[in-house]
Every structure is written in structure tokens, then in C-alpha cells.
mmCIF file of C-alpha atoms and ligand atoms in Angstrom:
data_model
loop_
_atom_site.group_PDB
_atom_site.id
_atom_site.type_symbol
_atom_site.label_atom_id
_atom_site.label_comp_id
_atom_site.label_asym_id
_atom_site.label_seq_id
_atom_site.Cartn_x
_atom_site.Cartn_y
_atom_site.Cartn_z
ATOM 1 C CA UNK A 1 -21.032 -7.164 11.992
ATOM 2 C CA UNK A 2 -22.356 -5.983 8.624
ATOM 3 C CA UNK A 3 -19.396 -4.291 6.976
ATOM 4 C CA UNK A 4 -19.331 -1.925 4.008
ATOM 5 C CA UNK A 5 -16.129 -1.739 1.980
ATOM 6 C CA UNK A 6 -15.826 1.284 -0.278
ATOM 7 C CA UNK A 7 -13.801 -0.454 -2.952
ATOM 8 C CA UNK A 8 -13.421 -4.182 -2.408
ATOM 9 C CA UNK A 9 -12.283 -5.249 -5.855
ATOM 10 C CA UNK A 10 -8.556 -4.388 -5.800
ATOM 11 C CA UNK A 11 -5.532 -5.298 -3.633
ATOM 12 C CA UNK A 12 -6.044 -3.973 -0.057
ATOM 13 C CA UNK A 13 -9.773 -3.301 -0.136
ATOM 14 C CA UNK A 14 -10.363 -6.694 -1.773
ATOM 15 C CA UNK A 15 -8.251 -8.306 0.938
ATOM 16 C CA UNK A 16 -10.322 -6.471 3.575
ATOM 17 C CA UNK A 17 -13.522 -7.820 2.036
ATOM 18 C CA UNK A 18 -12.036 -11.332 1.920
ATOM 19 C CA UNK A 19 -10.806 -11.126 5.521
ATOM 20 C CA UNK A 20 -14.229 -9.962 6.704
ATOM 21 C CA UNK A 21 -15.958 -12.813 4.879
ATOM 22 C CA UNK A 22 -13.462 -15.297 6.338
ATOM 23 C CA UNK A 23 -14.285 -13.973 9.804
ATOM 24 C CA UNK A 24 -17.970 -14.638 9.144
ATOM 25 C CA UNK A 25 -19.147 -11.057 8.583
ATOM 26 C CA UNK A 26 -21.663 -10.123 5.860
ATOM 27 C CA UNK A 27 -19.866 -7.815 3.388
ATOM 28 C CA UNK A 28 -21.078 -5.190 0.925
ATOM 29 C CA UNK A 29 -18.607 -3.700 -1.566
ATOM 30 C CA UNK A 30 -19.149 -0.510 -3.561
ATOM 31 C CA UNK A 31 -17.208 0.118 -6.742
ATOM 32 C CA UNK A 32 -17.792 1.172 -10.318
ATOM 33 C CA UNK A 33 -17.427 -2.456 -11.354
ATOM 34 C CA UNK A 34 -14.593 -1.743 -13.789
ATOM 35 C CA UNK A 35 -11.758 -3.423 -11.849
ATOM 36 C CA UNK A 36 -13.474 -6.784 -11.491
ATOM 37 C CA UNK A 37 -15.841 -8.311 -8.954
ATOM 38 C CA UNK A 38 -15.456 -8.405 -5.164
ATOM 39 C CA UNK A 39 -14.645 -11.744 -3.509
ATOM 40 C CA UNK A 40 -17.246 -14.501 -3.766
ATOM 41 C CA UNK A 41 -19.840 -14.103 -1.053
ATOM 42 C CA UNK A 42 -19.730 -10.290 -0.938
ATOM 43 C CA UNK A 43 -22.637 -8.184 -2.121
ATOM 44 C CA UNK A 44 -21.584 -5.978 -5.052
ATOM 45 C CA UNK A 45 -23.109 -2.488 -5.270
ATOM 46 C CA UNK A 46 -22.282 -0.253 -8.224
ATOM 47 C CA UNK A 47 -21.725 3.486 -7.790
ATOM 48 C CA UNK A 48 -19.298 6.032 -9.219
ATOM 49 C CA UNK A 49 -18.019 8.224 -6.371
ATOM 50 C CA UNK A 50 -16.968 10.928 -8.813
ATOM 51 C CA UNK A 51 -20.685 11.555 -9.465
ATOM 52 C CA UNK A 52 -22.226 13.668 -6.684
ATOM 53 C CA UNK A 53 -25.027 11.808 -4.919
ATOM 54 C CA UNK A 54 -24.275 8.443 -6.547
ATOM 55 C CA UNK A 55 -23.099 6.767 -3.353
ATOM 56 C CA UNK A 56 -26.001 8.158 -1.311
ATOM 57 C CA UNK A 57 -28.484 6.857 -3.869
ATOM 58 C CA UNK A 58 -26.862 3.421 -4.080
ATOM 59 C CA UNK A 59 -26.845 2.968 -0.288
ATOM 60 C CA UNK A 60 -30.150 4.730 0.446
ATOM 61 C CA UNK A 61 -31.640 3.558 3.746
ATOM 62 C CA UNK A 62 -28.879 1.007 4.396
ATOM 63 C CA UNK A 63 -27.182 0.726 7.808
ATOM 64 C CA UNK A 64 -23.738 -0.748 8.506
ATOM 65 C CA UNK A 65 -21.953 -1.661 11.702
ATOM 66 C CA UNK A 66 -18.607 -0.800 10.149
ATOM 67 C CA UNK A 67 -17.321 0.980 7.049
ATOM 68 C CA UNK A 68 -13.842 0.736 5.515
ATOM 69 C CA UNK A 69 -12.909 3.431 2.993
ATOM 70 C CA UNK A 70 -9.717 3.285 0.913
ATOM 71 C CA UNK A 71 -10.333 6.407 -1.223
ATOM 72 C CA UNK A 72 -6.832 7.082 -2.493
ATOM 73 C CA UNK A 73 -6.727 10.740 -3.399
ATOM 74 C CA UNK A 74 -9.979 12.532 -2.906
ATOM 75 C CA UNK A 75 -11.044 14.267 0.303
ATOM 76 C CA UNK A 76 -14.372 15.250 -1.319
ATOM 77 C CA UNK A 77 -15.157 11.556 -1.883
ATOM 78 C CA UNK A 78 -14.414 10.865 1.764
ATOM 79 C CA UNK A 79 -16.668 13.692 2.974
ATOM 80 C CA UNK A 80 -19.470 12.614 0.602
ATOM 81 C CA UNK A 81 -19.322 9.051 1.883
ATOM 82 C CA UNK A 82 -19.483 10.120 5.531
ATOM 83 C CA UNK A 83 -22.389 12.470 4.777
ATOM 84 C CA UNK A 84 -24.218 9.855 2.704
ATOM 85 C CA UNK A 85 -24.070 7.395 5.624
ATOM 86 C CA UNK A 86 -24.609 9.939 8.406
ATOM 87 C CA UNK A 87 -26.342 8.282 11.363
ATOM 88 C CA UNK A 88 -26.216 4.870 9.678
ATOM 89 C CA UNK A 89 -22.794 3.503 10.557
ATOM 90 C CA UNK A 90 -21.156 2.258 13.727
ATOM 91 C CA UNK A 91 -17.395 2.282 13.163
ATOM 92 C CA UNK A 92 -15.421 3.955 10.355
ATOM 93 C CA UNK A 93 -11.946 2.963 9.163
ATOM 94 C CA UNK A 94 -10.129 5.204 6.727
ATOM 95 C CA UNK A 95 -6.994 3.916 5.011
ATOM 96 C CA UNK A 96 -4.508 6.756 4.855
ATOM 97 C CA UNK A 97 -0.795 6.551 4.147
ATOM 98 C CA UNK A 98 2.659 7.025 5.626
ATOM 99 C CA UNK A 99 2.897 9.754 2.984
ATOM 100 C CA UNK A 100 0.791 11.904 5.322
ATOM 101 C CA UNK A 101 3.910 12.689 7.401
ATOM 102 C CA UNK A 102 5.693 15.967 6.736
ATOM 103 C CA UNK A 103 9.248 14.663 7.164
ATOM 104 C CA UNK A 104 9.933 11.428 5.249
ATOM 105 C CA UNK A 105 13.547 11.390 6.447
ATOM 106 C CA UNK A 106 12.711 10.981 10.161
ATOM 107 C CA UNK A 107 13.488 7.433 11.242
ATOM 108 C CA UNK A 108 11.617 5.812 14.121
ATOM 109 C CA UNK A 109 8.720 8.291 13.867
ATOM 110 C CA UNK A 110 5.332 7.621 15.463
ATOM 111 C CA UNK A 111 1.806 8.832 14.754
ATOM 112 C CA UNK A 112 2.441 11.970 16.815
ATOM 113 C CA UNK A 113 4.896 13.179 14.158
ATOM 114 C CA UNK A 114 3.718 16.335 12.268
ATOM 115 C CA UNK A 115 1.756 15.758 9.074
ATOM 116 C CA UNK A 116 1.609 17.745 5.856
ATOM 117 C CA UNK A 117 -0.768 20.684 5.495
ATOM 118 C CA UNK A 118 -4.135 19.311 4.316
ATOM 119 C CA UNK A 119 -5.212 19.633 0.688
ATOM 120 C CA UNK A 120 -8.971 19.926 1.111
ATOM 121 C CA UNK A 121 -10.669 20.955 -2.068
ATOM 122 C CA UNK A 122 -9.579 19.566 -5.350
ATOM 123 C CA UNK A 123 -12.400 20.302 -7.781
ATOM 124 C CA UNK A 124 -10.301 19.592 -10.864
ATOM 125 C CA UNK A 125 -7.911 17.232 -9.202
ATOM 126 C CA UNK A 126 -6.195 14.633 -11.294
ATOM 127 C CA UNK A 127 -6.889 11.518 -9.220
ATOM 128 C CA UNK A 128 -4.059 9.691 -10.957
ATOM 129 C CA UNK A 129 -1.518 12.245 -9.690
ATOM 130 C CA UNK A 130 0.725 10.311 -7.313
ATOM 131 C CA UNK A 131 3.095 13.155 -6.501
ATOM 132 C CA UNK A 132 3.913 12.174 -2.895
ATOM 133 C CA UNK A 133 3.233 15.688 -1.557
ATOM 134 C CA UNK A 134 -0.165 15.963 -3.234
ATOM 135 C CA UNK A 135 -1.111 12.397 -2.315
ATOM 136 C CA UNK A 136 -0.017 12.833 1.309
ATOM 137 C CA UNK A 137 -1.779 16.187 1.674
ATOM 138 C CA UNK A 138 -5.010 14.779 0.232
ATOM 139 C CA UNK A 139 -4.775 11.944 2.760
ATOM 140 C CA UNK A 140 -4.344 14.448 5.621
ATOM 141 C CA UNK A 141 -7.490 16.293 4.495
ATOM 142 C CA UNK A 142 -9.357 13.009 4.243
ATOM 143 C CA UNK A 143 -8.235 12.002 7.743
ATOM 144 C CA UNK A 144 -9.546 15.306 9.102
ATOM 145 C CA UNK A 145 -12.913 14.765 7.420
ATOM 146 C CA UNK A 146 -13.158 11.314 8.998
ATOM 147 C CA UNK A 147 -12.275 12.575 12.481
ATOM 148 C CA UNK A 148 -14.726 15.490 12.192
ATOM 149 C CA UNK A 149 -17.631 13.347 11.031
ATOM 150 C CA UNK A 150 -16.995 9.971 12.703
ATOM 151 C CA UNK A 151 -15.515 11.381 15.925
ATOM 152 C CA UNK A 152 -14.773 8.729 18.516
ATOM 153 C CA UNK A 153 -15.788 5.971 16.102
ATOM 154 C CA UNK A 154 -12.985 6.790 13.651
ATOM 155 C CA UNK A 155 -9.964 4.589 13.036
ATOM 156 C CA UNK A 156 -7.324 6.111 10.761
ATOM 157 C CA UNK A 157 -4.802 3.587 9.451
ATOM 158 C CA UNK A 158 -1.727 5.106 7.825
ATOM 159 C CA UNK A 159 -0.698 2.337 5.485
ATOM 160 C CA UNK A 160 2.956 1.519 5.029
ATOM 161 C CA UNK A 161 4.548 -0.247 2.099
ATOM 162 C CA UNK A 162 2.129 -3.036 1.191
ATOM 163 C CA UNK A 163 2.993 -6.150 -0.722
ATOM 164 C CA UNK A 164 1.670 -9.597 -1.509
ATOM 165 C CA UNK A 165 -1.230 -11.007 -3.455
ATOM 166 C CA UNK A 166 -2.978 -8.471 -5.688
ATOM 167 C CA UNK A 167 -0.213 -5.856 -5.699
ATOM 168 C CA UNK A 168 -0.301 -3.997 -9.020
ATOM 169 C CA UNK A 169 2.645 -1.704 -8.226
ATOM 170 C CA UNK A 170 5.245 -4.272 -9.369
ATOM 171 C CA UNK A 171 7.602 -3.214 -6.573
ATOM 172 C CA UNK A 172 8.091 -6.128 -4.193
ATOM 173 C CA UNK A 173 6.721 -8.460 -6.873
ATOM 174 C CA UNK A 174 9.653 -7.546 -9.111
ATOM 175 C CA UNK A 175 12.052 -9.154 -6.653
ATOM 176 C CA UNK A 176 10.005 -12.321 -6.133
ATOM 177 C CA UNK A 177 9.694 -12.785 -9.881
ATOM 178 C CA UNK A 178 13.299 -11.901 -10.651
ATOM 179 C CA UNK A 179 14.772 -14.169 -7.982
ATOM 180 C CA UNK A 180 12.575 -17.055 -9.118
ATOM 181 C CA UNK A 181 13.961 -16.684 -12.655
ATOM 182 C CA UNK A 182 17.484 -17.064 -11.279
ATOM 183 C CA UNK A 183 20.920 -16.247 -12.653
ATOM 184 C CA UNK A 184 22.945 -13.175 -11.693
ATOM 185 C CA UNK A 185 20.576 -10.539 -10.276
ATOM 186 C CA UNK A 186 21.478 -6.894 -9.696
ATOM 187 C CA UNK A 187 20.574 -5.709 -6.189
ATOM 188 C CA UNK A 188 21.538 -2.403 -4.571
ATOM 189 C CA UNK A 189 24.510 -2.555 -2.214
ATOM 190 C CA UNK A 190 22.852 -0.692 0.659
ATOM 191 C CA UNK A 191 23.355 -2.727 3.840
ATOM 192 C CA UNK A 192 22.106 0.101 6.071
ATOM 193 C CA UNK A 193 18.856 0.905 4.230
ATOM 194 C CA UNK A 194 15.815 0.138 6.381
ATOM 195 C CA UNK A 195 12.788 -1.661 4.967
ATOM 196 C CA UNK A 196 9.330 -2.244 6.397
ATOM 197 C CA UNK A 197 6.878 -4.295 4.372
ATOM 198 C CA UNK A 198 3.380 -5.180 5.436
ATOM 199 C CA UNK A 199 1.692 -8.180 3.859
ATOM 200 C CA UNK A 200 -1.646 -7.023 2.477
ATOM 201 C CA UNK A 201 -3.458 -9.957 4.076
ATOM 202 C CA UNK A 202 -1.989 -9.182 7.524
ATOM 203 C CA UNK A 203 -3.029 -5.545 7.198
ATOM 204 C CA UNK A 204 -6.509 -6.474 5.985
ATOM 205 C CA UNK A 205 -7.062 -8.923 8.856
ATOM 206 C CA UNK A 206 -5.957 -6.286 11.363
ATOM 207 C CA UNK A 207 -8.303 -3.662 9.857
ATOM 208 C CA UNK A 208 -11.248 -6.067 10.077
ATOM 209 C CA UNK A 209 -10.380 -7.081 13.639
ATOM 210 C CA UNK A 210 -10.112 -3.390 14.572
ATOM 211 C CA UNK A 211 -13.557 -2.710 13.123
ATOM 212 C CA UNK A 212 -15.015 -5.656 15.041
ATOM 213 C CA UNK A 213 -13.493 -4.721 18.400
ATOM 214 C CA UNK A 214 -13.979 -0.965 17.997
ATOM 215 C CA UNK A 215 -10.347 0.106 17.692
ATOM 216 C CA UNK A 216 -10.192 3.881 17.195
ATOM 217 C CA UNK A 217 -7.583 6.620 16.904
ATOM 218 C CA UNK A 218 -4.672 6.750 14.477
ATOM 219 C CA UNK A 219 -2.186 3.972 13.808
ATOM 220 C CA UNK A 220 0.543 3.205 11.329
ATOM 221 C CA UNK A 221 -0.419 0.109 9.355
ATOM 222 C CA UNK A 222 3.196 -0.793 8.776
ATOM 223 C CA UNK A 223 5.130 -4.007 9.178
ATOM 224 C CA UNK A 224 8.100 -5.040 11.276
ATOM 225 C CA UNK A 225 11.304 -3.037 10.942
ATOM 226 C CA UNK A 226 14.021 -4.683 8.908
ATOM 227 C CA UNK A 227 16.603 -3.799 6.272
ATOM 228 C CA UNK A 228 16.271 -3.972 2.512
ATOM 229 C CA UNK A 229 19.190 -6.374 2.423
ATOM 230 C CA UNK A 230 17.505 -8.763 4.867
ATOM 231 C CA UNK A 231 14.222 -8.560 2.970
ATOM 232 C CA UNK A 232 15.882 -9.292 -0.361
ATOM 233 C CA UNK A 233 17.987 -12.117 1.072
ATOM 234 C CA UNK A 234 14.942 -13.629 2.792
ATOM 235 C CA UNK A 235 12.930 -13.382 -0.406
ATOM 236 C CA UNK A 236 15.737 -15.016 -2.366
ATOM 237 C CA UNK A 237 15.917 -17.841 0.182
ATOM 238 C CA UNK A 238 12.167 -18.404 -0.106
ATOM 239 C CA UNK A 239 11.578 -18.278 -3.858
ATOM 240 C CA UNK A 240 14.986 -18.008 -5.536
ATOM 241 C CA UNK A 241 16.043 -20.441 -8.259
ATOM 242 C CA UNK A 242 18.907 -22.834 -7.553
ATOM 243 C CA UNK A 243 21.353 -20.871 -9.739
ATOM 244 C CA UNK A 244 20.431 -17.479 -8.228
ATOM 245 C CA UNK A 245 23.323 -15.166 -7.411
ATOM 246 C CA UNK A 246 22.711 -11.745 -5.842
ATOM 247 C CA UNK A 247 25.176 -9.223 -7.288
ATOM 248 C CA UNK A 248 25.362 -6.246 -4.923
ATOM 249 C CA UNK A 249 26.037 -3.157 -7.024
ATOM 250 C CA UNK A 250 27.352 0.085 -5.492
ATOM 251 C CA UNK A 251 24.979 3.023 -5.572
ATOM 252 C CA UNK A 252 27.488 5.065 -7.585
ATOM 253 C CA UNK A 253 27.433 2.474 -10.391
ATOM 254 C CA UNK A 254 23.630 2.365 -10.328
ATOM 255 C CA UNK A 255 23.495 6.153 -10.616
ATOM 256 C CA UNK A 256 25.980 6.113 -13.527
ATOM 257 C CA UNK A 257 23.731 3.570 -15.245
ATOM 258 C CA UNK A 258 20.648 5.798 -14.759
ATOM 259 C CA UNK A 259 18.949 3.260 -12.519
ATOM 260 C CA UNK A 260 16.102 4.919 -10.625
ATOM 261 C CA UNK A 261 15.119 4.547 -6.985
ATOM 262 C CA UNK A 262 11.938 3.019 -5.604
ATOM 263 C CA UNK A 263 9.664 2.307 -8.619
ATOM 264 C CA UNK A 264 8.978 2.988 -12.257
ATOM 265 C CA UNK A 265 10.876 2.108 -15.429
ATOM 266 C CA UNK A 266 14.592 1.264 -15.195
ATOM 267 C CA UNK A 267 14.423 1.114 -11.404
ATOM 268 C CA UNK A 268 15.479 -1.128 -8.579
ATOM 269 C CA UNK A 269 12.206 -1.265 -6.644
ATOM 270 C CA UNK A 270 12.267 -0.439 -2.914
ATOM 271 C CA UNK A 271 15.772 1.079 -3.115
ATOM 272 C CA UNK A 272 15.477 4.535 -1.494
ATOM 273 C CA UNK A 273 17.660 7.620 -1.023
ATOM 274 C CA UNK A 274 18.542 8.237 2.624
ATOM 275 C CA UNK A 275 16.285 11.312 2.625
ATOM 276 C CA UNK A 276 13.287 8.928 2.411
ATOM 277 C CA UNK A 277 14.377 6.184 4.797
ATOM 278 C CA UNK A 278 11.859 7.322 7.410
ATOM 279 C CA UNK A 279 9.063 6.051 5.133
ATOM 280 C CA UNK A 280 10.172 2.488 5.771
ATOM 281 C CA UNK A 281 11.387 2.779 9.341
ATOM 282 C CA UNK A 282 8.368 3.639 11.492
ATOM 283 C CA UNK A 283 8.242 2.869 15.184
ATOM 284 C CA UNK A 284 5.223 0.578 15.196
ATOM 285 C CA UNK A 285 5.493 -0.574 18.780
ATOM 286 C CA UNK A 286 2.139 0.995 19.663
ATOM 287 C CA UNK A 287 0.486 -0.594 16.626
ATOM 288 C CA UNK A 288 2.231 -3.918 16.973
ATOM 289 C CA UNK A 289 0.804 -4.704 20.359
ATOM 290 C CA UNK A 290 -2.500 -5.267 18.602
ATOM 291 C CA UNK A 291 -1.284 -6.140 15.074
ATOM 292 C CA UNK A 292 -0.820 -6.268 12.141
ATOM 293 C CA UNK A 293 0.557 -9.714 12.830
ATOM 294 C CA UNK A 294 3.579 -10.361 10.679
ATOM 295 C CA UNK A 295 3.508 -13.652 8.817
ATOM 296 C CA UNK A 296 6.898 -15.078 7.821
ATOM 297 C CA UNK A 297 8.515 -13.217 4.931
ATOM 298 C CA UNK A 298 8.737 -16.515 3.057
ATOM 299 C CA UNK A 299 4.928 -16.734 2.984
ATOM 300 C CA UNK A 300 4.683 -13.183 1.623
ATOM 301 C CA UNK A 301 7.325 -13.984 -1.005
ATOM 302 C CA UNK A 302 5.443 -17.070 -2.144
ATOM 303 C CA UNK A 303 2.140 -15.130 -2.315
ATOM 304 C CA UNK A 304 3.800 -12.380 -4.346
ATOM 305 C CA UNK A 305 5.341 -14.925 -6.713
ATOM 306 C CA UNK A 306 2.029 -16.725 -7.200
ATOM 307 C CA UNK A 307 0.394 -13.393 -8.012
ATOM 308 C CA UNK A 308 3.216 -12.517 -10.423
ATOM 309 C CA UNK A 309 2.873 -15.844 -12.228
ATOM 310 C CA UNK A 310 -0.870 -15.328 -12.501
ATOM 311 C CA UNK A 311 -0.233 -12.022 -14.247
ATOM 312 C CA UNK A 312 1.815 -13.853 -16.870
ATOM 313 C CA UNK A 313 5.477 -14.062 -17.785
ATOM 314 C CA UNK A 314 7.116 -11.420 -19.952
ATOM 315 C CA UNK A 315 4.471 -8.753 -19.344
ATOM 316 C CA UNK A 316 5.330 -5.050 -19.377
ATOM 317 C CA UNK A 317 6.177 -4.057 -15.809
ATOM 318 C CA UNK A 318 5.535 -0.820 -13.938
ATOM 319 C CA UNK A 319 8.755 -1.141 -11.946
ATOM 320 C CA UNK A 320 12.147 -2.773 -12.228
ATOM 321 C CA UNK A 321 14.881 -3.428 -14.761
ATOM 322 C CA UNK A 322 14.299 -5.232 -18.024
ATOM 323 C CA UNK A 323 16.652 -8.143 -18.668
ATOM 324 C CA UNK A 324 18.612 -5.959 -21.143
ATOM 325 C CA UNK A 325 18.930 -3.140 -18.603
ATOM 326 C CA UNK A 326 20.118 -5.555 -15.942
ATOM 327 C CA UNK A 327 22.729 -7.003 -18.309
ATOM 328 C CA UNK A 328 24.001 -3.464 -19.029
ATOM 329 C CA UNK A 329 24.488 -2.839 -15.292
ATOM 330 C CA UNK A 330 26.320 -6.149 -14.892
ATOM 331 C CA UNK A 331 28.613 -5.293 -17.835
ATOM 332 C CA UNK A 332 29.358 -1.916 -16.242
ATOM 333 C CA UNK A 333 30.757 -3.760 -13.233
ATOM 334 C CA UNK A 334 33.441 -5.178 -15.528
HETATM 335 N N1 LIG B 401 0.092 0.241 -2.097
HETATM 336 C C1 LIG B 401 0.703 0.706 -1.020
HETATM 337 O O1 LIG B 401 1.863 0.338 -0.719
HETATM 338 C C2 LIG B 401 -0.008 1.709 -0.150
HETATM 339 C C3 LIG B 401 0.720 2.342 0.874
HETATM 340 C C4 LIG B 401 0.043 3.183 1.745
HETATM 341 C C5 LIG B 401 -1.310 3.406 1.601
HETATM 342 N N2 LIG B 401 -1.987 2.833 0.571
HETATM 343 C C6 LIG B 401 -3.431 3.073 0.503
HETATM 344 O O2 LIG B 401 -4.070 1.810 0.531
HETATM 345 C C7 LIG B 401 -5.284 1.874 -0.208
HETATM 346 C C8 LIG B 401 -5.225 0.849 -1.328
HETATM 347 O O3 LIG B 401 -6.507 0.552 -1.733
HETATM 348 P P1 LIG B 401 -6.800 -0.632 -2.778
HETATM 349 O O4 LIG B 401 -5.668 -1.594 -2.724
HETATM 350 O O5 LIG B 401 -8.150 -1.158 -2.554
HETATM 351 O O6 LIG B 401 -6.663 0.021 -4.195
HETATM 352 P P2 LIG B 401 -7.252 1.351 -4.756
HETATM 353 O O7 LIG B 401 -6.809 1.377 -6.171
HETATM 354 O O8 LIG B 401 -6.912 2.489 -3.921
HETATM 355 O O9 LIG B 401 -8.868 1.115 -4.640
HETATM 356 C C9 LIG B 401 -9.592 1.040 -5.701
HETATM 357 C C10 LIG B 401 -11.008 0.553 -5.323
HETATM 358 O O10 LIG B 401 -11.891 1.644 -5.373
HETATM 359 C C11 LIG B 401 -12.816 1.439 -6.446
HETATM 360 N N3 LIG B 401 -13.011 2.722 -7.148
HETATM 361 C C12 LIG B 401 -12.096 3.392 -7.876
HETATM 362 N N4 LIG B 401 -12.652 4.506 -8.395
HETATM 363 C C13 LIG B 401 -13.931 4.522 -7.975
HETATM 364 C C14 LIG B 401 -15.028 5.410 -8.178
HETATM 365 N N5 LIG B 401 -14.916 6.518 -8.950
HETATM 366 N N6 LIG B 401 -16.194 5.129 -7.581
HETATM 367 C C15 LIG B 401 -16.343 4.007 -6.814
HETATM 368 N N7 LIG B 401 -15.353 3.142 -6.580
HETATM 369 C C16 LIG B 401 -14.158 3.386 -7.162
HETATM 370 C C17 LIG B 401 -12.168 0.377 -7.334
HETATM 371 O O11 LIG B 401 -13.115 -0.394 -8.056
HETATM 372 P P3 LIG B 401 -13.564 0.065 -9.561
HETATM 373 O O12 LIG B 401 -12.303 0.406 -10.289
HETATM 374 O O13 LIG B 401 -14.253 -1.124 -10.111
HETATM 375 O O14 LIG B 401 -14.447 1.229 -9.376
HETATM 376 C C18 LIG B 401 -11.452 -0.473 -6.298
HETATM 377 O O15 LIG B 401 -12.315 -1.402 -5.694
HETATM 378 C C19 LIG B 401 -5.395 3.294 -0.696
HETATM 379 O O16 LIG B 401 -6.102 4.054 0.247
HETATM 380 C C20 LIG B 401 -3.951 3.741 -0.756
HETATM 381 O O17 LIG B 401 -3.835 5.134 -0.709
HETATM 382 C C21 LIG B 401 -1.371 1.987 -0.300
#
């Protein structure tokens, strides 16, 4: 199977390219070439998808058995890619997101759950805008374009919360790094909060297998259902330092200390308000029969820690508490 990865140099799309190579498939990756090279063994093609016609010119006359597109925000990019390769692809996977669903509070939802209204045309769209509503609506429009143009050869994968090697979001990686450094660590005291991580390498392997065996339709690419507390405890067991102590801090104290949910500065990553618990509590029983296989959490924790260490100690982080912020929360506990 000759597979084309639109992307292939970052996190998930890079893992897809690597998984395809490991399975013995010839791989071509298209990117601008600014985020680094694709994995060794993949063909690198340079094209800027924001330039009309660039992709069509770069892939002129080429035919692929399978295409995997991870375009994050832009339905026009998705349409252009499908048009550029019209009649010259077998199977098409589009990586969408759980953010496509209209109600993020609904727990145990499946792919039949209503999605947001599509955001089709974004001529001046800021592609760095990660407002969940805009992002989710752009994904819905992209999904529609894929179904219209690829028909019964389309596989739409609504990605859940991804983690592991190559993750630049600093969310799960914050915990692996922080636990490995040890001492008293602030964690949210939320025993009931669900959590559902998918290891990027498990998701990538499942996407490649789906392309090879012709899996079509729409699936959630989410992991096994768990709780945040179990995930944090399991991560601590796997990579925590000997002197690690988890200090469970009530949500009220965290709010008083201006600690943010989910991600970003001064946050406890992956902690979510109840109104968003449905994002990390999908019913994946239909997906799970075929994958993604879930490797042990300890393996994911070790991969995330190795990635963190490769990025270097003491770097500025996109998510989490600084040591000084964490100390302030601990002092507030008295
Ligand atoms: N992270 C999560 O938890 C999560 C959850 C749900 C869904 N998702 C979805 O999962 C996917 C993640 O994809 P990813 O990990 O591969 O990262 P990504 O940042 O979405 O993909 C970036 C890739 O596209 C290339 N690219 C960027 N701009 C380009 C342009 N103008 N022209 C051509 N290529 C361009 C990049 O290479 P260059 O920069 O070199 O061009 C890189 O290879 C996305 O679809 C995202 O929406 C993620």
C-alpha cells in the first residue's frame, strides 16, 4: 500500500508515517518542511497548502492507495487536497476531533451524537485559533468534504485526547515530568472526573491498519475509559521519583489560587469542569472492537517522560504550574 500522509513531521501524522513504514508500506509525506523532516525512510515532498494549487502541483500525476490528512483547522485545505487527488487515491482517512460534537457534557456519547454546525468557508481564518467551537465546527465542515468527495472510501477518525511521544501540548507530559522530579505535587482532588487518553502510537497504528484493511465510516479515536485520578496514580507509579507525594487539593482551593483547568499557563493539565467531562468519557465500544489497542499506561508514561527529557529540563511550558506557583498552592493549604 503506497500511503500519502498530509503532514508527517509532527506528533500524530509523524507517528502515522512511522507506523506505516514499520508495517512495510512505502510512505510519502507532504509538509512545508518547517517543522522538521518526516521519519527516516519516508519520501518528503514540500508544498504549502495555504497556497492554492501548491499541493496539486507537488503531487501531479501521482497515485496513492491510501491518504491520511490531519489538516487541523481548514476545510478549504481538505477540499483542495481531495480535488487535487481526484481519481488517484484508494482510501482516505481524515483526522477529526472529539470537539466536533455539539454537547461536550454528554458522557458515554457515540458517533451518532449530534455535531456542531459546520464552518465551511474561512477565507481569512486564523489557523492558530483554537477556540473549541471554531475548531470543532471547522472539523465538521472538513468531515463533510471528505464524505462528499471520498464517499464509501472515507474513514473519519474523531481523535480524542492524545498523548505520548511528540506531544507539544505539554498536557499529559506535564504530569510525567512533574512526577519524575518528585517531592510534594499538587493534583486536583476530583475522584469522579473521567479521563480517556489515547497513546499517539496506538492511534497511529490503528489508522494505518484501517487504511490497509479498508475501514470506512466514522469512529472515535479515543482510548479506554478511566478516571483522572487513576491515570495520575498510574503515571506516578510508572515514572514517579521515590520521594513523590501526591497532594490532592480541593477544587475550591485551586479556584481561589487562580489555577486554570485543562491547559495553558498556571493550570493543572487535564483537570476539567464537569460541563466538559463528556470530552473524555466516550463510549468507544464500537471502535474498540477493532482498536486502537491500548498499551499499558506505564508504557505511555515512560514515552511521555522520554519525550519531555528530550525537550530539555527547565524549558518554558505551554501548560502546568511553575514550581513557584505550585509552592503557593501548597502554602494555601496551610
Ligand atoms: N492533540 C490532540 O489531543 C488532538 C485531539 C483530537 C484531534 N487532534 C487532531 O489530530 C491531528 C494532529 O496532527 P499532528 O499531530 O500531525 O499535528 P498538526 O500540527 O496538526 O500537523 C501539522 C503537520 O502539517 C504540516 N503543515 C502545517 N501547515 C502546513 C501547510 N501550510 N502546508 C503543508 N503542510 C503543513 C506540518 O509540517 P510543516 O510545519 O513542516 O509544514 C506537520 O507535518 C490534527 O488533525 C488535530 O486536529 C489532536
